[in-house]
Coordinates of N, CA and C in Angstrom, one line a residue:
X28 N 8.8 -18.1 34.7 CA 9.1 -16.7 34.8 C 10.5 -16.4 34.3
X29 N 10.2 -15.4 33.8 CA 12.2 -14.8 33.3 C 12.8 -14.0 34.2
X30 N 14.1 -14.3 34.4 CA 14.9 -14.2 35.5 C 15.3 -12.5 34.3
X31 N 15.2 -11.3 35.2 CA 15.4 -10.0 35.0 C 17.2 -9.5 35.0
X32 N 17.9 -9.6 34.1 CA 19.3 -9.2 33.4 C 19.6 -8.4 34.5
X33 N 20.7 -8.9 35.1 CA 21.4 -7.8 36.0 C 21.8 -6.5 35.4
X34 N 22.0 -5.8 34.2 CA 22.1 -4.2 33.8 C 20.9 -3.8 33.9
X35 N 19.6 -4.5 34.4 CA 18.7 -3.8 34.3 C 17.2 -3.6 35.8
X36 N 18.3 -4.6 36.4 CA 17.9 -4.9 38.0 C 17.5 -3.5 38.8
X37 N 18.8 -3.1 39.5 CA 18.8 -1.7 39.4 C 18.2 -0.7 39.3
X38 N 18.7 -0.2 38.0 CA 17.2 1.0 37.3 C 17.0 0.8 35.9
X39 N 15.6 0.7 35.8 CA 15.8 0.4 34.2 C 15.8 1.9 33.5
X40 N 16.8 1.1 32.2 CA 17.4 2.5 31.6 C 16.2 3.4 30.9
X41 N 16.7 4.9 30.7 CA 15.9 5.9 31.2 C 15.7 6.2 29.2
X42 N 15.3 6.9 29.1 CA 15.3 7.4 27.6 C 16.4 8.7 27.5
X43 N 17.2 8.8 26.5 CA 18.1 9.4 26.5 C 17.5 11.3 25.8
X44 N 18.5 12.2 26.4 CA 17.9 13.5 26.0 C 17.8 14.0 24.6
X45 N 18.8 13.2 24.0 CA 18.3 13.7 22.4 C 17.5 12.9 21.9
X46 N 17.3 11.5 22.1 CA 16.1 11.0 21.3 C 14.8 11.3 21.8
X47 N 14.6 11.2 23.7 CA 13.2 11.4 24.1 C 13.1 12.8 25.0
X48 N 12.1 13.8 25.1 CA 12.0 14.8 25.9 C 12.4 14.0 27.5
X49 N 12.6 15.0 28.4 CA 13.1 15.5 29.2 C 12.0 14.6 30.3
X50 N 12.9 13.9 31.1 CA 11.7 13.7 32.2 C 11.6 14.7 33.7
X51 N 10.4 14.7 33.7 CA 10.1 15.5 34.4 C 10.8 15.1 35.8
X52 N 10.9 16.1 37.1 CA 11.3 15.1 38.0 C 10.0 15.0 39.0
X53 N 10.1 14.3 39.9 CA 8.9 13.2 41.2 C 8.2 14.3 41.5
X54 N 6.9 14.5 41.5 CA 6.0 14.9 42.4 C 5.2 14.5 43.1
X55 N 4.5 15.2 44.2 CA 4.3 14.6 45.3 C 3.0 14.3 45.0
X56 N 2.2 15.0 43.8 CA 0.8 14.6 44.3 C 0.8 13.3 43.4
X57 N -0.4 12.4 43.9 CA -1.2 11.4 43.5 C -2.6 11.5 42.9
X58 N -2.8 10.4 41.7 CA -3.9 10.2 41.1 C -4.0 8.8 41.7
X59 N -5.1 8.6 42.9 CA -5.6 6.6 43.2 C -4.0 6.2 43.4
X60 N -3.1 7.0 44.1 CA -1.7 6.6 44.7 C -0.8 6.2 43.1
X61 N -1.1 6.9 41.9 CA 0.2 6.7 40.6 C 0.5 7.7 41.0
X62 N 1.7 7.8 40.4 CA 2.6 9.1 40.2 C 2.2 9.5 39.1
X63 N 2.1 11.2 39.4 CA 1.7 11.6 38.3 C 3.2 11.8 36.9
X64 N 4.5 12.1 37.6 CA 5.3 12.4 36.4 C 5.4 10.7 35.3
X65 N 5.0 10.1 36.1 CA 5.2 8.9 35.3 C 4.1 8.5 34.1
X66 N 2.7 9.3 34.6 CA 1.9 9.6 33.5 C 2.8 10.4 32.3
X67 N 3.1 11.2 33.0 CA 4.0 12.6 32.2 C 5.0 12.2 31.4
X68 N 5.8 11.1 31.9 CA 6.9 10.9 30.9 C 6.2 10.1 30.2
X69 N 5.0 9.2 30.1 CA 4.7 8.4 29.0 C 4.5 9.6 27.5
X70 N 3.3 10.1 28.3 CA 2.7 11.2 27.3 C 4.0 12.4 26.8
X71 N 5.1 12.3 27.6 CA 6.0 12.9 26.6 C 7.3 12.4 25.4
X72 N 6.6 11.0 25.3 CA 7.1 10.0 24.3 C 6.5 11.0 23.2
X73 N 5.2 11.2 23.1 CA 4.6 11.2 21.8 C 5.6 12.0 20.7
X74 N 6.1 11.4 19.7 CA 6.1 12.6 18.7 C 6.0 13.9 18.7
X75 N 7.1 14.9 18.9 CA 7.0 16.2 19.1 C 6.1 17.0 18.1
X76 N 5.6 15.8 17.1 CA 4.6 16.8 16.0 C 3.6 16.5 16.7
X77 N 3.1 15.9 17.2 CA 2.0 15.6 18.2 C 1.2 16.4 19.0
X78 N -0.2 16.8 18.3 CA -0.9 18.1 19.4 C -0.5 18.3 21.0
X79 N -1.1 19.1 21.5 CA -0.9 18.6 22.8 C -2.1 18.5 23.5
X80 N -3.5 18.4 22.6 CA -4.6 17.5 23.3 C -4.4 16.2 23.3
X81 N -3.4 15.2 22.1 CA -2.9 14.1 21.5 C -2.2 13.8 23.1
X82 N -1.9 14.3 23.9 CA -0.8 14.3 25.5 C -2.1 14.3 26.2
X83 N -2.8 15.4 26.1 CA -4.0 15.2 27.3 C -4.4 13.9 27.0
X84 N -4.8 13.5 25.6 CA -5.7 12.6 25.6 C -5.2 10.8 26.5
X85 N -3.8 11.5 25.8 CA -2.8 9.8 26.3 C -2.5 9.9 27.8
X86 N -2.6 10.9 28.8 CA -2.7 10.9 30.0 C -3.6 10.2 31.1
X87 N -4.9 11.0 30.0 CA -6.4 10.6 30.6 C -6.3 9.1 30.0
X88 N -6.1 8.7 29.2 CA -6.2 6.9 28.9 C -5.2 6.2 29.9
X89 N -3.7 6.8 30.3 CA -3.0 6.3 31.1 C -4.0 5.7 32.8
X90 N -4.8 7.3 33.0 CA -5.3 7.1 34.3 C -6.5 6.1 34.4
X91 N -7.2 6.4 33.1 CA -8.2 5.5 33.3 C -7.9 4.0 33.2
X92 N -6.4 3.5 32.2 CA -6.4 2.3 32.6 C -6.0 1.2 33.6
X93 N -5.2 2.3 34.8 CA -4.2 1.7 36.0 C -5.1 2.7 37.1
X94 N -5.6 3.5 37.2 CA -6.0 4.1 38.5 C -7.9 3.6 38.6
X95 N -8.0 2.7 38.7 CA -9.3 1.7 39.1 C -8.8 1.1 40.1
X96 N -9.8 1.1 41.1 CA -9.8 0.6 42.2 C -9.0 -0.9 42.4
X97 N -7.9 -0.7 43.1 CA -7.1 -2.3 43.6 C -6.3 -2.5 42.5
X98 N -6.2 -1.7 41.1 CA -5.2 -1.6 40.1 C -3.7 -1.0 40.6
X99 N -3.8 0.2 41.0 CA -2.7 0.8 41.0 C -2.7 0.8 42.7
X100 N -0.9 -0.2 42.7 CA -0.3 -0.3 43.9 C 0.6 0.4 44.1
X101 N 1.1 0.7 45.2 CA 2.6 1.3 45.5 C 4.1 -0.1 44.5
X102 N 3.5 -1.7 45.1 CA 3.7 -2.4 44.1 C 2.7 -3.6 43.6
X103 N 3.4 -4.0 42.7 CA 2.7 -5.5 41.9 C 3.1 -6.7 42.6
X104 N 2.8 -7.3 43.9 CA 3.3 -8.5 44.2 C 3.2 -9.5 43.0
X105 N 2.2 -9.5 42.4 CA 2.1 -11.0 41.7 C 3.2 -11.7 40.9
X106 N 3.7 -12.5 40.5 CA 4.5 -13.3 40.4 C 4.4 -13.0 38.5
X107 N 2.8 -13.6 38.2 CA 2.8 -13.0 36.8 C 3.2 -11.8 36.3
X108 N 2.9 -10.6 37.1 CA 3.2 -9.4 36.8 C 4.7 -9.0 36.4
X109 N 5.4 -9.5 36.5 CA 6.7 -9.9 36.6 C 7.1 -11.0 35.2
X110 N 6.3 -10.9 34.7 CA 6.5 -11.9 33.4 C 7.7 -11.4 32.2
X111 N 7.5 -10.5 31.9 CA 7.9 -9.6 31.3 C 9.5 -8.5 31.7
X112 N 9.8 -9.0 32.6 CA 10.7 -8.1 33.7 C 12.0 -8.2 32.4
X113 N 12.3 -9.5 32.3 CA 13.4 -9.8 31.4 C 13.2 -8.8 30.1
X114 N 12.5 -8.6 29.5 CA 12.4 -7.7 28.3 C 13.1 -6.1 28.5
X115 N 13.3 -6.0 30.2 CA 13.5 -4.3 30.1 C 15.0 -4.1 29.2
X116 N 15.3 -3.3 28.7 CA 16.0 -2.7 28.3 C 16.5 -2.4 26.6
X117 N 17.4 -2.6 26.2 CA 16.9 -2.0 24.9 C 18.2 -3.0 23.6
X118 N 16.8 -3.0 22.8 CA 17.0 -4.0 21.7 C 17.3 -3.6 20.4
X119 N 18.3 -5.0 19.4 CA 18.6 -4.4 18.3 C 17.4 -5.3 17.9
X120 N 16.6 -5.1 16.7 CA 15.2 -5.9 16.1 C 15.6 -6.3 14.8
X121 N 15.8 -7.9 14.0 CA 15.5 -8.2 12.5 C 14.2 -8.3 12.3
X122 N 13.8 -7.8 11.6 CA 12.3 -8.1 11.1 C 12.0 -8.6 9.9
X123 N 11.1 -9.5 9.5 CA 10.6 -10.2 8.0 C 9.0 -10.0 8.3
X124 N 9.0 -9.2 7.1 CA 7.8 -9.1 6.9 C 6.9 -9.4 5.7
X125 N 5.6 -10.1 5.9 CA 5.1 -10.7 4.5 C 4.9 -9.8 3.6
X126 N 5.0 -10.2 2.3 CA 5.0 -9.5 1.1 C 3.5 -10.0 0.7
X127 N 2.5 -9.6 0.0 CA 1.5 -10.0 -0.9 C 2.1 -11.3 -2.4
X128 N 3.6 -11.2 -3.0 CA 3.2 -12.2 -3.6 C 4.3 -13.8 -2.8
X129 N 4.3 -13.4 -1.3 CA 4.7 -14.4 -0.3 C 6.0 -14.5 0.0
X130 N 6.4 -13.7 -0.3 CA 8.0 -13.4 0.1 C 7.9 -12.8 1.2
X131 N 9.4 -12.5 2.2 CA 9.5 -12.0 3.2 C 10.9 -10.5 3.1
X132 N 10.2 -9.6 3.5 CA 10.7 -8.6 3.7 C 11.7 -8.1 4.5
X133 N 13.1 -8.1 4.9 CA 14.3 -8.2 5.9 C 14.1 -6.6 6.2
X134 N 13.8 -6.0 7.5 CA 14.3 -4.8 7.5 C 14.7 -4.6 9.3
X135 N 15.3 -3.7 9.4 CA 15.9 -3.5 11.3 C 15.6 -2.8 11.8
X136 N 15.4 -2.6 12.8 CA 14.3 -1.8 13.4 C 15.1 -1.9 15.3
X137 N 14.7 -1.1 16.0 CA 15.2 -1.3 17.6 C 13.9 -0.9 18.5
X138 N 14.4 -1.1 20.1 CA 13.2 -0.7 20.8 C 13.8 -0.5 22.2
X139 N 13.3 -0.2 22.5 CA 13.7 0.2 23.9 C 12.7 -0.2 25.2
X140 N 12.2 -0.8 26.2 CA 11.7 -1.4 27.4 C 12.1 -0.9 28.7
X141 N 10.9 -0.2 29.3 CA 11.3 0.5 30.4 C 9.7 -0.2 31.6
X142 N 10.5 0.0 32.8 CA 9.4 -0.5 33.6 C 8.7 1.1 34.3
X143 N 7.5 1.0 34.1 CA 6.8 2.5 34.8 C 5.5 2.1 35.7
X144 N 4.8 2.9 36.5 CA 3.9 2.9 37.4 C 4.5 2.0 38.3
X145 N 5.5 1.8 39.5 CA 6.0 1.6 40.3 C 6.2 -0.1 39.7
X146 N 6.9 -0.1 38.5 CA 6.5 -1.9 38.2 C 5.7 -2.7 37.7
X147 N 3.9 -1.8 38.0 CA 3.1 -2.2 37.8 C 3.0 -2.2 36.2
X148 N 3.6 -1.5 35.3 CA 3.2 -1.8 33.8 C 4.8 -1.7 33.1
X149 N 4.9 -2.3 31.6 CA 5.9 -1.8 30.6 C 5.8 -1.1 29.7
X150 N 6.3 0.2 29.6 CA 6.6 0.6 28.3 C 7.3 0.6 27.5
X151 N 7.1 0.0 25.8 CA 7.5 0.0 25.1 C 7.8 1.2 23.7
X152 N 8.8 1.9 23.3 CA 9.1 3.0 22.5 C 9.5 2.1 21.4
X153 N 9.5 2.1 20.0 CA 10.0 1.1 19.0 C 9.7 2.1 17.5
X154 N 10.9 1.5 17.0 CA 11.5 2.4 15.3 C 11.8 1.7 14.7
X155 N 11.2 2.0 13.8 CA 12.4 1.3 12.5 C 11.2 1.6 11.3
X156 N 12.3 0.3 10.1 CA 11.4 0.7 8.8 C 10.3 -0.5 8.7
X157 N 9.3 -0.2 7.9 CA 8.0 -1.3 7.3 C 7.6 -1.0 6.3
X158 N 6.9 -2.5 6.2 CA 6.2 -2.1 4.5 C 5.0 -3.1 4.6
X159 N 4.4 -2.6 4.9 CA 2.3 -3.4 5.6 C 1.5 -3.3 4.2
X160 N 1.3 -4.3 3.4 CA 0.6 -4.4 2.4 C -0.8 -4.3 3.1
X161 N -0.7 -5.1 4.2 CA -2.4 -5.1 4.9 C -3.0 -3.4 5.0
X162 N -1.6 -2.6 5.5 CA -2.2 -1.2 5.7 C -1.9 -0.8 4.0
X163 N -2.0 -0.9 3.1 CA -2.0 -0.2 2.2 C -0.7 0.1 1.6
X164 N 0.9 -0.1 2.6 CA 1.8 0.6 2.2 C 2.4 -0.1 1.0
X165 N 2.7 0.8 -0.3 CA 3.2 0.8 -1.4 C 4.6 0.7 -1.5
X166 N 5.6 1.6 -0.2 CA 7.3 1.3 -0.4 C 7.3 1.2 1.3
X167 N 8.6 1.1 1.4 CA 9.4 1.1 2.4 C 9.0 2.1 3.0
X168 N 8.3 2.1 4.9 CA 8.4 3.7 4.8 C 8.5 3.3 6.6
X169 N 9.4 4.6 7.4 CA 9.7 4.7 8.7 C 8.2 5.1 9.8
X170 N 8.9 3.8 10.7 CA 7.6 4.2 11.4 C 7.8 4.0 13.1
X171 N 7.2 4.7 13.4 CA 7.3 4.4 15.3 C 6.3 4.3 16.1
X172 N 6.3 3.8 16.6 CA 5.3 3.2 18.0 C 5.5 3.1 19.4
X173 N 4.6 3.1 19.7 CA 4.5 2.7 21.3 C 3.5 1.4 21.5
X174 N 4.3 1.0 22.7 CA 3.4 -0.1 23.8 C 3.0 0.1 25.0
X175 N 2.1 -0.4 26.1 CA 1.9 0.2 27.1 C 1.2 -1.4 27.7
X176 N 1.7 -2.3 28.3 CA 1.2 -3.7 29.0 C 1.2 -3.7 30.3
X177 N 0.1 -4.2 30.7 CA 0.2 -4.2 32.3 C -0.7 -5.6 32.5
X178 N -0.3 -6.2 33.8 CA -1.3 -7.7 34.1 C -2.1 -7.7 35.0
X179 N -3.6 -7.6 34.7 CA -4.8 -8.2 35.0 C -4.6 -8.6 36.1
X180 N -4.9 -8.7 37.7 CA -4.8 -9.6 38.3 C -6.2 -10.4 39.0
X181 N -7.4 -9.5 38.5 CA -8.7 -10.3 38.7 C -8.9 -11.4 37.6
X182 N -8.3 -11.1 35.7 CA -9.0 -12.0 35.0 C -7.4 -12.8 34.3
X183 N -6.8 -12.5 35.5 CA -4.7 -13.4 35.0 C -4.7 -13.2 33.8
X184 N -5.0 -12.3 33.4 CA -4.2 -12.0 31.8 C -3.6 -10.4 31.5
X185 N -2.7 -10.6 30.5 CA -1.8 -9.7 30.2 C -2.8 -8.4 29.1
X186 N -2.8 -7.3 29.1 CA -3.4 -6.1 28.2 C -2.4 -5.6 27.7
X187 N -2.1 -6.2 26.3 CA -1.1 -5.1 25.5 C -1.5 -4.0 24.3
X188 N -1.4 -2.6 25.0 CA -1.9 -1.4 24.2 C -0.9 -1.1 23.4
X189 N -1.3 -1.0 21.7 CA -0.8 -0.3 21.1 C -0.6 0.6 20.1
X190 N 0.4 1.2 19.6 CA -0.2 2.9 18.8 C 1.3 2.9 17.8
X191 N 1.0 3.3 16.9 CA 2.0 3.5 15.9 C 1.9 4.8 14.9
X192 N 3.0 5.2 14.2 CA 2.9 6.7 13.8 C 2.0 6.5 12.5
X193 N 1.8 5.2 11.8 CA 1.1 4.8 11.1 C -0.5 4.8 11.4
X194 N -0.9 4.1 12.7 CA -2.4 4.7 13.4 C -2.0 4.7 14.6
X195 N -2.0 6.4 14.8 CA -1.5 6.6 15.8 C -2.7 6.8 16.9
X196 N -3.1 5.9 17.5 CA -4.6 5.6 18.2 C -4.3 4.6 19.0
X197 N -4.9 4.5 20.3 CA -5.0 2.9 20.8 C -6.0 2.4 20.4
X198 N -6.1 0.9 19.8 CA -7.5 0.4 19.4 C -7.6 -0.8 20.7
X199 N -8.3 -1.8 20.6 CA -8.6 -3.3 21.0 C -7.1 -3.4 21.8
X200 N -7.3 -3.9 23.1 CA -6.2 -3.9 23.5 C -5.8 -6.0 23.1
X201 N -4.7 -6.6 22.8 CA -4.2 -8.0 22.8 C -4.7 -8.2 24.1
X202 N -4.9 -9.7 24.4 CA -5.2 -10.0 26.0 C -4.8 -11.7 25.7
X203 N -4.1 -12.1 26.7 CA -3.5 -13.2 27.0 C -3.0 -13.4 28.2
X204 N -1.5 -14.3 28.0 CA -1.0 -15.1 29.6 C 0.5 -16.1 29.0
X205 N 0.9 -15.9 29.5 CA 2.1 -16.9 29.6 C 2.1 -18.5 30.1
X206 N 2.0 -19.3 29.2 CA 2.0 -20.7 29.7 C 3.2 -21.7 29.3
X207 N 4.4 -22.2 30.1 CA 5.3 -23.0 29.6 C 6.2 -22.0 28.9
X208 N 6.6 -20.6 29.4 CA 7.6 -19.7 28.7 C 7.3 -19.3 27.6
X209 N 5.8 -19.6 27.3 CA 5.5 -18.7 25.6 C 4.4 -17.7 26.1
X210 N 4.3 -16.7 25.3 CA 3.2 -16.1 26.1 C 2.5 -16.0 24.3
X211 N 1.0 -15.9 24.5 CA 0.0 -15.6 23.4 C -1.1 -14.8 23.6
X212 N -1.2 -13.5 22.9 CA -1.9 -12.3 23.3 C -3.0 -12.3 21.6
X213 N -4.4 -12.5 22.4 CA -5.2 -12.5 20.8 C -6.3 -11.2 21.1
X214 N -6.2 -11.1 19.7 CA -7.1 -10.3 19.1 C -8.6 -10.2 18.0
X215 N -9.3 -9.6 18.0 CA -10.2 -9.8 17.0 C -10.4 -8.4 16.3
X216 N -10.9 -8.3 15.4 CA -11.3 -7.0 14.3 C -12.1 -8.0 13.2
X217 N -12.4 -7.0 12.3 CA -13.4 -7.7 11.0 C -12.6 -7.5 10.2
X218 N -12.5 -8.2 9.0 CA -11.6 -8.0 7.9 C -12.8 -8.7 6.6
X219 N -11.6 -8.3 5.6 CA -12.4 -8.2 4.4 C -13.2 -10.0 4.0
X220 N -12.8 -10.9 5.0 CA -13.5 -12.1 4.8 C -14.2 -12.3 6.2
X221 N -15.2 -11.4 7.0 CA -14.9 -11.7 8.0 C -14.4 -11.4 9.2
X222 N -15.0 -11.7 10.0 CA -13.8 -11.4 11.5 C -12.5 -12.6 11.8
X223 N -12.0 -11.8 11.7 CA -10.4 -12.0 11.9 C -9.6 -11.9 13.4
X224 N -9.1 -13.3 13.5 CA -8.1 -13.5 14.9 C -6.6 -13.0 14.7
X225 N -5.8 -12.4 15.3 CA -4.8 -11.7 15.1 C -4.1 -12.6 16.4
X226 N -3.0 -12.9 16.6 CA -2.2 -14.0 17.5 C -0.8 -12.7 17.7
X227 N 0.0 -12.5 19.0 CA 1.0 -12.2 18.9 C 1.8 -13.5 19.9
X228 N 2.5 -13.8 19.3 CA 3.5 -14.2 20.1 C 5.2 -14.2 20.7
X229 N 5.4 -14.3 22.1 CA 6.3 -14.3 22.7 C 7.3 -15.4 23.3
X230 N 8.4 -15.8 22.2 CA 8.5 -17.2 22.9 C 10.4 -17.5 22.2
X231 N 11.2 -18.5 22.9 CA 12.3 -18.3 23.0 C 12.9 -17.6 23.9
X232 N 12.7 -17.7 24.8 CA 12.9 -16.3 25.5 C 14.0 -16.4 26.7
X233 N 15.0 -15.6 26.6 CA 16.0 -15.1 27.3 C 16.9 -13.8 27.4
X234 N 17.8 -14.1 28.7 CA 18.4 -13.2 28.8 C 18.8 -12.2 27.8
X235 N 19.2 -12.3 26.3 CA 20.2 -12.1 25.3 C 18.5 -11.9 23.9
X236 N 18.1 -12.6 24.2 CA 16.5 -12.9 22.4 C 15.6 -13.3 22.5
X237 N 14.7 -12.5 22.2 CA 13.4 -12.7 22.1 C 12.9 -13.0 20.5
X238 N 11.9 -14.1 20.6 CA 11.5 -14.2 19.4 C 10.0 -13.5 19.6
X239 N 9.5 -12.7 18.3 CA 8.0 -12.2 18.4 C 7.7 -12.8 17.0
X240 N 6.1 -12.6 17.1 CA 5.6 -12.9 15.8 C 4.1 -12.6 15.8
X241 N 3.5 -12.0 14.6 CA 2.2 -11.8 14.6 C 1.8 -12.4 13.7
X242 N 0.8 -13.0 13.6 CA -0.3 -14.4 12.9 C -1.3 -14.1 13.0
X243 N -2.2 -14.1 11.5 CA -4.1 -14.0 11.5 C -4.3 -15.4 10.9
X244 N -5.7 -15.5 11.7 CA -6.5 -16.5 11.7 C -8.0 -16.1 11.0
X245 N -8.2 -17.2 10.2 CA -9.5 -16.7 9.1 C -10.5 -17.4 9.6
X246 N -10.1 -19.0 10.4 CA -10.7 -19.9 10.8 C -11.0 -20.2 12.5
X247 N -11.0 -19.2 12.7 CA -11.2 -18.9 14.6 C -10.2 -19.8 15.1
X248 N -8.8 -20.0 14.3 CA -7.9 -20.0 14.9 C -7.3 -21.8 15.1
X249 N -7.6 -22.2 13.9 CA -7.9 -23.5 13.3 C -6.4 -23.6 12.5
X250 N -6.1 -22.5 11.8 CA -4.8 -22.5 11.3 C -4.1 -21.1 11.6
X251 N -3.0 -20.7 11.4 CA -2.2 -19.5 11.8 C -1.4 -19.1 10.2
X252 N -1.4 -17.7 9.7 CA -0.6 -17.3 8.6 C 0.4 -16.4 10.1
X253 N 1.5 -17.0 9.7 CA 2.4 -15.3 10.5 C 2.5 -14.4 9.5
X254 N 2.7 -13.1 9.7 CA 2.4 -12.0 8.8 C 3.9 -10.6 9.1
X255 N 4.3 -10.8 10.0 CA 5.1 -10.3 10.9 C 6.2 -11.0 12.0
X256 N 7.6 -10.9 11.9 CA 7.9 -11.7 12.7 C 9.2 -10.5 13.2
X257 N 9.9 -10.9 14.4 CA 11.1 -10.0 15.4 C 11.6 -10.6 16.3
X258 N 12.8 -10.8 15.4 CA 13.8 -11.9 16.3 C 14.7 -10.6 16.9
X259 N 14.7 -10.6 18.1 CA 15.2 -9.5 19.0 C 16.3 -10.0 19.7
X260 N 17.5 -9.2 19.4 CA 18.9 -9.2 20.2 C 19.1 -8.1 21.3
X261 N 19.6 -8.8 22.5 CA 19.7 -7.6 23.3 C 21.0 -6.7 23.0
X262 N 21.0 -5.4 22.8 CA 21.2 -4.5 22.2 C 23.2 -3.9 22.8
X263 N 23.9 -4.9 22.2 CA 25.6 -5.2 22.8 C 26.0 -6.7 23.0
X264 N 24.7 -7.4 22.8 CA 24.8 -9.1 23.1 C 25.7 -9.4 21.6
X265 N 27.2 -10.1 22.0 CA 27.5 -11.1 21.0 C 26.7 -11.8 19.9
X266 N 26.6 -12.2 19.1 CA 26.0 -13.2 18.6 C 26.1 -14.8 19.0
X267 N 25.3 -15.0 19.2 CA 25.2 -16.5 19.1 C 25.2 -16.7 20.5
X268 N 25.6 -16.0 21.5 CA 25.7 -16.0 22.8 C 24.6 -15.7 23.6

């Protein structure tokens, strides 16, 4: 388990007023015992160009995926649930990204990690630039996302939801676990040879850097291409320190 950064013990930091809307403040009523403003401030992440059925819709997916019965606590005892604690707060990102004729792409990117539903889940807000030959992209182009992970405590695995201004949708959620300080969250979809395993991994991991990386598999996971990689500094950490 990772021992959680004393700046961020406390309260984890909040989103600031010029980059994210306004959070609401506490109300009293309950959805299955969540707080409802904490639905509210997820769904007021989205993109201010963002409908606002695009908000209903991300509300109603919030409830349906934490307000199920014995899901949503006042807290998360579990010890796993807690896996993740270390990641709160907010990161500078290098990223290399594969090129089609196998070169790697340098570009920087940041994110920010906050803990919501009383503990029980993390959200992730994240920017920067890309260039996804997989998706089609021709140049350089800016893009943002969100994450939204919470842990399973009937099937001990981790559900990481995510959406980007590129598809801005939740699909297939990653599903994994932490074993020996690495965590591995997989995926499947069909691709153009086939169905395709997608790997994320979490590993290196401390106070100060996280290493990430995304890898597809053609051979049900017999060999690994990484495709995406984010060596993450915590965001005022020295180098090398």
């Amino acid at each position: 388990l990772c021992t959680v950064p004393e700046s961020v013990t406390a309260q984890p930091p909040r989103p600031s007023a010029s980059g994210w809307a306004e959070i609401y403040p506490t109300r009293s009523a309950h959805i299955h015992r969540i707080r409802h403003f904490e639905v509210v401030e997820f769904a007021s992440m989205i993109p201010q160009t963002r409908s606002v059925t695009s908000k209903v819709i991300l509300e109603l997916f919030l409830i349906a995926l934490f307000a199920t019965p014995g899901a949503a606590s006042a807290a998360c005892p579990s010890l796993q649930a807690r896996q993740f604690d270390c990641w709160l707060g907010a990161w500078d990102i290098q990223q290399k990204i594969l090129q089609p004729d196998g070169t790697w792409l340098e570009l920087p990117a940041h994110n920010s990690v906050t803990s919501v539903m009383d503990g029980c889940a993390l959200l992730e807000r994240w920017k920067g630039k890309v260039k996804f030959f997989w998706q089609g992209m021709q140049h350089v182009e800016s893009m943002e996302a969100l994450s939204v992970r919470a842990y399973d405590l009937k099937s001990e695995t981790w559900r990481i939801h995510w959406m980007s201004s590129s598809t801005p949708r939740f699909g297939k959620p990653f599903e994994g676990k932490f074993e020996g300080g690495r965590g591995e969250f997989f995926n499947t979809r069909q691709g153009p040879k086939g169905e395709q395993l997608s790997r994320i991994t979490f590993s290196d991991i401390s106070k100060r850097s996280v290493h990430w990386d995304l890898a597809i598999s053609n051979d049900e996971g017999k060999t690994w291409t990484p495709v995406w990689i984010m060596e993450m500094r915590r965001h005022g950490a020295e180098p090398g320190r």
